[in-house]
């Protein structure tokens, strides 16, 4: 396929899959859609993105369970819960993410909101310093792991400095930054440009991108994220990550196995 044909395909699939009536009901983004205030959306969205691996119905159910632990007022809980209240999460479990991990995440969020100005401040201040999202992801990791932790919890916190694709945090950033006229992403954070976002690279997105010739890197790592994002920026310099819907949708929702051959 030529570059022009690939762009045409992705534009068509973006229109097909980036629909709120189709996408939200099967995606973890429905969790922050339960809330109206900025901080509730941020916190619930971050936690939903953090748990977004495995079967999508299971992810959504576990995220709702987590919101119930927070009495469906995540910002109020993070800001005001006494230390003893964090113990309610000790029995929470999602795959390898256990109660200790969950409590650590809650305590780290409490530090960020009570002492550091909140999630938006962490990411926006870093972007304004570096103008480079890979450095922002590095700053994020160090901010979120500032509290003492057992080594086991660190495997649930993507470290771009060790080559992680940071799929879940890049997905969260898409939710917060991207101004989406389709009614899916929130566009709450105005001081990070959409053009700076990185592709949330997962198995579906990576496989389809390789079939289409957009990605040569075999591993789904930070180098692959850079390579694929740069290709997408050529298709749309202003909103390159809108193609996340097309690439993910082709992999997750389309039964055809070889898209390159299908569209030759």
Tab-separated table of C-alpha atoms in Angstrom:
chain	number	residue	atom	x	y	z
A	1	UNK	CA	0.000	0.000	0.000
A	2	UNK	CA	1.164	3.529	-0.673
A	3	UNK	CA	1.325	6.105	2.098
A	4	UNK	CA	-1.696	7.836	0.575
A	5	UNK	CA	-3.698	4.580	0.583
A	6	UNK	CA	-2.766	3.836	4.190
A	7	UNK	CA	-3.851	7.314	5.270
A	8	UNK	CA	-7.135	6.916	3.394
A	9	UNK	CA	-7.745	3.567	5.114
A	10	UNK	CA	-6.985	4.986	8.555
A	11	UNK	CA	-9.179	8.023	7.937
A	12	UNK	CA	-12.061	5.733	6.971
A	13	UNK	CA	-11.570	3.505	10.010
A	14	UNK	CA	-11.265	6.498	12.314
A	15	UNK	CA	-14.725	7.595	11.193
A	16	UNK	CA	-16.042	4.034	11.604
A	17	UNK	CA	-14.659	3.377	15.083
A	18	UNK	CA	-14.441	6.813	16.737
A	19	UNK	CA	-18.132	6.943	17.639
A	20	UNK	CA	-19.291	7.422	21.191
A	21	UNK	CA	-22.316	5.142	20.709
A	22	UNK	CA	-20.010	2.350	19.550
A	23	UNK	CA	-16.754	2.849	21.429
A	24	UNK	CA	-17.584	3.921	24.985
A	25	UNK	CA	-19.800	0.970	25.885
A	26	UNK	CA	-16.900	-1.487	25.447
A	27	UNK	CA	-14.007	0.677	26.665
A	28	UNK	CA	-12.648	1.533	30.147
A	29	UNK	CA	-13.146	5.214	29.309
A	30	UNK	CA	-16.732	4.656	30.417
A	31	UNK	CA	-15.454	4.799	34.024
A	32	UNK	CA	-14.419	8.480	34.014
A	33	UNK	CA	-17.578	9.141	31.969
A	34	UNK	CA	-19.483	8.399	35.189
A	35	UNK	CA	-18.254	11.704	36.647
A	36	UNK	CA	-18.617	15.412	35.895
A	37	UNK	CA	-15.962	17.244	37.914
A	38	UNK	CA	-12.457	17.576	36.471
A	39	UNK	CA	-10.675	15.972	39.418
A	40	UNK	CA	-13.090	13.029	39.629
A	41	UNK	CA	-12.560	12.413	35.913
A	42	UNK	CA	-8.781	12.612	36.272
A	43	UNK	CA	-8.527	10.234	39.210
A	44	UNK	CA	-11.073	7.695	37.972
A	45	UNK	CA	-9.569	7.894	34.483
A	46	UNK	CA	-6.047	7.322	35.742
A	47	UNK	CA	-7.142	4.306	37.777
A	48	UNK	CA	-9.211	2.895	34.903
A	49	UNK	CA	-6.276	3.262	32.523
A	50	UNK	CA	-3.946	1.682	35.086
A	51	UNK	CA	-6.135	-1.445	35.266
A	52	UNK	CA	-6.663	-1.658	31.500
A	53	UNK	CA	-5.182	-5.015	30.706
A	54	UNK	CA	-7.012	-8.296	30.210
A	55	UNK	CA	-10.600	-8.855	29.091
A	56	UNK	CA	-12.412	-5.566	28.601
A	57	UNK	CA	-15.630	-6.577	30.464
A	58	UNK	CA	-13.509	-7.697	33.423
A	59	UNK	CA	-11.536	-4.442	33.384
A	60	UNK	CA	-14.736	-2.403	33.462
A	61	UNK	CA	-16.232	-4.469	36.288
A	62	UNK	CA	-13.057	-4.220	38.392
A	63	UNK	CA	-12.897	-0.459	37.811
A	64	UNK	CA	-16.478	-0.082	39.005
A	65	UNK	CA	-15.600	-2.146	42.063
A	66	UNK	CA	-12.689	0.209	42.743
A	67	UNK	CA	-14.953	3.256	42.423
A	68	UNK	CA	-17.328	1.649	44.908
A	69	UNK	CA	-14.455	1.300	47.385
A	70	UNK	CA	-14.083	5.092	47.006
A	71	UNK	CA	-17.817	5.645	47.525
A	72	UNK	CA	-17.991	7.017	43.951
A	73	UNK	CA	-16.344	10.270	45.106
A	74	UNK	CA	-12.726	9.629	44.088
A	75	UNK	CA	-11.417	13.193	44.499
A	76	UNK	CA	-12.999	13.648	47.911
A	77	UNK	CA	-11.625	10.290	48.985
A	78	UNK	CA	-8.097	11.032	47.757
A	79	UNK	CA	-8.071	14.458	49.389
A	80	UNK	CA	-9.682	13.641	52.717
A	81	UNK	CA	-9.452	9.944	53.561
A	82	UNK	CA	-7.481	9.227	56.748
A	83	UNK	CA	-4.713	6.659	56.551
A	84	UNK	CA	-6.928	3.979	58.049
A	85	UNK	CA	-9.366	4.264	55.128
A	86	UNK	CA	-6.724	3.157	52.657
A	87	UNK	CA	-6.806	-0.266	54.267
A	88	UNK	CA	-10.182	-0.934	52.651
A	89	UNK	CA	-8.308	-1.678	49.408
A	90	UNK	CA	-6.234	-4.514	50.870
A	91	UNK	CA	-8.563	-7.164	49.415
A	92	UNK	CA	-8.817	-5.611	45.956
A	93	UNK	CA	-7.366	-7.727	43.148
A	94	UNK	CA	-7.181	-7.502	39.372
A	95	UNK	CA	-4.967	-10.110	37.784
A	96	UNK	CA	-1.506	-9.514	39.349
A	97	UNK	CA	-2.518	-6.131	40.767
A	98	UNK	CA	-3.239	-6.810	44.437
A	99	UNK	CA	-4.266	-4.949	47.553
A	100	UNK	CA	-0.767	-3.725	48.388
A	101	UNK	CA	-0.391	-2.321	44.869
A	102	UNK	CA	-3.786	-0.648	45.091
A	103	UNK	CA	-3.010	1.001	48.430
A	104	UNK	CA	0.292	2.272	47.038
A	105	UNK	CA	-1.509	3.812	44.051
A	106	UNK	CA	-4.000	5.513	46.364
A	107	UNK	CA	-1.280	6.895	48.631
A	108	UNK	CA	0.689	8.164	45.641
A	109	UNK	CA	-2.403	9.879	44.243
A	110	UNK	CA	-3.040	11.423	47.663
A	111	UNK	CA	0.490	12.830	47.703
A	112	UNK	CA	0.109	14.206	44.172
A	113	UNK	CA	-3.200	15.934	44.925
A	114	UNK	CA	-2.453	17.054	48.474
A	115	UNK	CA	1.124	18.225	47.937
A	116	UNK	CA	1.959	18.510	44.216
A	117	UNK	CA	-1.067	20.248	42.697
A	118	UNK	CA	-2.715	17.235	41.053
A	119	UNK	CA	-2.215	15.114	37.968
A	120	UNK	CA	-2.601	17.948	35.490
A	121	UNK	CA	0.096	19.974	37.229
A	122	UNK	CA	2.539	17.059	37.232
A	123	UNK	CA	2.199	16.430	33.502
A	124	UNK	CA	1.758	20.017	32.323
A	125	UNK	CA	4.683	21.412	34.298
A	126	UNK	CA	6.917	18.678	32.940
A	127	UNK	CA	5.762	19.343	29.372
A	128	UNK	CA	6.434	23.042	29.726
A	129	UNK	CA	9.966	22.274	30.960
A	130	UNK	CA	10.907	19.685	28.356
A	131	UNK	CA	8.592	19.972	25.335
A	132	UNK	CA	9.212	16.237	24.974
A	133	UNK	CA	6.661	13.613	26.009
A	134	UNK	CA	9.234	10.898	26.626
A	135	UNK	CA	10.865	13.138	29.235
A	136	UNK	CA	7.396	13.882	30.622
A	137	UNK	CA	6.803	10.148	31.053
A	138	UNK	CA	10.142	9.857	32.845
A	139	UNK	CA	9.237	12.707	35.203
A	140	UNK	CA	5.857	11.095	35.786
A	141	UNK	CA	7.419	7.799	36.814
A	142	UNK	CA	9.686	9.471	39.361
A	143	UNK	CA	6.806	11.533	40.759
A	144	UNK	CA	4.499	8.564	41.131
A	145	UNK	CA	7.147	6.352	42.735
A	146	UNK	CA	8.399	8.991	45.183
A	147	UNK	CA	6.958	7.101	48.162
A	148	UNK	CA	8.845	4.037	49.469
A	149	UNK	CA	7.593	0.876	47.799
A	150	UNK	CA	8.204	-2.839	47.732
A	151	UNK	CA	9.740	-3.829	44.374
A	152	UNK	CA	6.638	-5.772	43.340
A	153	UNK	CA	4.512	-2.637	42.956
A	154	UNK	CA	6.943	-1.075	40.483
A	155	UNK	CA	6.071	-3.615	37.794
A	156	UNK	CA	2.640	-1.975	37.584
A	157	UNK	CA	4.138	1.473	36.940
A	158	UNK	CA	5.518	1.841	33.421
A	159	UNK	CA	9.091	3.148	33.278
A	160	UNK	CA	9.937	4.731	29.936
A	161	UNK	CA	13.603	4.969	30.965
A	162	UNK	CA	13.683	1.169	30.881
A	163	UNK	CA	12.074	1.081	27.428
A	164	UNK	CA	8.417	0.628	28.347
A	165	UNK	CA	5.840	1.634	25.733
A	166	UNK	CA	3.801	3.136	28.603
A	167	UNK	CA	0.601	2.112	26.827
A	168	UNK	CA	-1.765	2.743	29.703
A	169	UNK	CA	-0.412	6.134	30.714
A	170	UNK	CA	-0.345	7.260	27.067
A	171	UNK	CA	-3.970	6.188	26.797
A	172	UNK	CA	-4.802	8.209	29.912
A	173	UNK	CA	-3.034	11.226	28.417
A	174	UNK	CA	-5.070	10.815	25.235
A	175	UNK	CA	-8.240	10.910	27.328
A	176	UNK	CA	-7.185	14.047	29.210
A	177	UNK	CA	-5.515	16.064	26.426
A	178	UNK	CA	-7.217	15.209	23.163
A	179	UNK	CA	-10.091	17.542	22.269
A	180	UNK	CA	-12.491	15.126	20.625
A	181	UNK	CA	-15.508	16.402	18.722
A	182	UNK	CA	-16.820	12.813	18.671
A	183	UNK	CA	-17.539	12.922	22.404
A	184	UNK	CA	-15.056	10.264	23.504
A	185	UNK	CA	-11.857	11.890	24.809
A	186	UNK	CA	-12.266	14.651	27.381
A	187	UNK	CA	-9.810	17.372	26.344
A	188	UNK	CA	-9.645	18.704	29.920
A	189	UNK	CA	-5.960	19.631	29.889
A	190	UNK	CA	-5.431	22.646	27.650
A	191	UNK	CA	-1.701	23.278	28.061
A	192	UNK	CA	-0.359	20.121	26.437
A	193	UNK	CA	-0.918	20.108	22.651
A	194	UNK	CA	-2.595	17.143	20.979
A	195	UNK	CA	0.338	17.068	18.561
A	196	UNK	CA	2.620	16.056	21.453
A	197	UNK	CA	0.730	12.890	22.398
A	198	UNK	CA	2.270	9.445	21.909
A	199	UNK	CA	0.453	6.406	20.553
A	200	UNK	CA	-0.903	4.010	23.226
A	201	UNK	CA	0.840	0.992	21.727
A	202	UNK	CA	-0.708	-2.379	22.499
A	203	UNK	CA	-0.837	-5.788	20.818
A	204	UNK	CA	-3.656	-4.868	18.410
A	205	UNK	CA	-2.192	-1.518	17.416
A	206	UNK	CA	1.286	-2.939	16.985
A	207	UNK	CA	0.194	-5.901	14.861
A	208	UNK	CA	-1.910	-3.795	12.502
A	209	UNK	CA	0.796	-1.148	12.208
A	210	UNK	CA	3.338	-3.781	11.177
A	211	UNK	CA	0.969	-5.251	8.609
A	212	UNK	CA	0.465	-1.814	7.112
A	213	UNK	CA	4.173	-1.057	7.073
A	214	UNK	CA	3.933	1.745	9.624
A	215	UNK	CA	6.081	-0.055	12.174
A	216	UNK	CA	9.249	-2.078	11.622
A	217	UNK	CA	10.244	-2.506	15.256
A	218	UNK	CA	9.321	-6.012	16.449
A	219	UNK	CA	9.007	-5.176	20.148
A	220	UNK	CA	6.189	-3.041	21.515
A	221	UNK	CA	8.502	-0.703	23.410
A	222	UNK	CA	9.384	2.977	23.646
A	223	UNK	CA	11.374	2.856	20.402
A	224	UNK	CA	8.335	1.437	18.599
A	225	UNK	CA	6.135	4.158	20.109
A	226	UNK	CA	8.465	6.808	18.707
A	227	UNK	CA	8.585	5.193	15.268
A	228	UNK	CA	4.828	4.746	14.941
A	229	UNK	CA	3.958	8.154	16.382
A	230	UNK	CA	6.274	9.841	13.876
A	231	UNK	CA	4.490	8.040	11.019
A	232	UNK	CA	1.101	9.171	12.324
A	233	UNK	CA	2.320	12.746	12.706
A	234	UNK	CA	2.939	12.792	8.944
A	235	UNK	CA	-0.724	11.877	8.361
A	236	UNK	CA	-2.049	14.464	10.829
A	237	UNK	CA	0.466	16.849	12.460
A	238	UNK	CA	-2.199	18.413	14.692
A	239	UNK	CA	-4.033	15.325	15.986
A	240	UNK	CA	-1.911	12.272	15.128
A	241	UNK	CA	-3.226	10.052	17.916
A	242	UNK	CA	-6.750	10.076	16.512
A	243	UNK	CA	-5.480	7.159	14.461
A	244	UNK	CA	-5.336	5.131	17.660
A	245	UNK	CA	-9.044	4.463	17.110
A	246	UNK	CA	-8.420	3.201	13.578
A	247	UNK	CA	-5.447	0.976	14.386
A	248	UNK	CA	-6.932	-0.447	17.585
A	249	UNK	CA	-10.321	-0.942	15.917
A	250	UNK	CA	-8.837	-2.807	12.975
A	251	UNK	CA	-7.140	-5.173	15.396
A	252	UNK	CA	-9.821	-5.562	18.039
A	253	UNK	CA	-13.074	-5.372	16.073
A	254	UNK	CA	-12.272	-6.543	12.526
A	255	UNK	CA	-12.178	-10.277	11.859
A	256	UNK	CA	-9.912	-10.000	8.820
A	257	UNK	CA	-6.444	-11.301	9.660
A	258	UNK	CA	-4.266	-9.608	7.048
A	259	UNK	CA	-5.239	-6.001	6.454
A	260	UNK	CA	-2.328	-5.248	4.159
A	261	UNK	CA	-3.488	-7.881	1.682
A	262	UNK	CA	-7.131	-6.914	2.120
A	263	UNK	CA	-6.529	-3.320	1.073
A	264	UNK	CA	-3.929	-3.833	-1.683
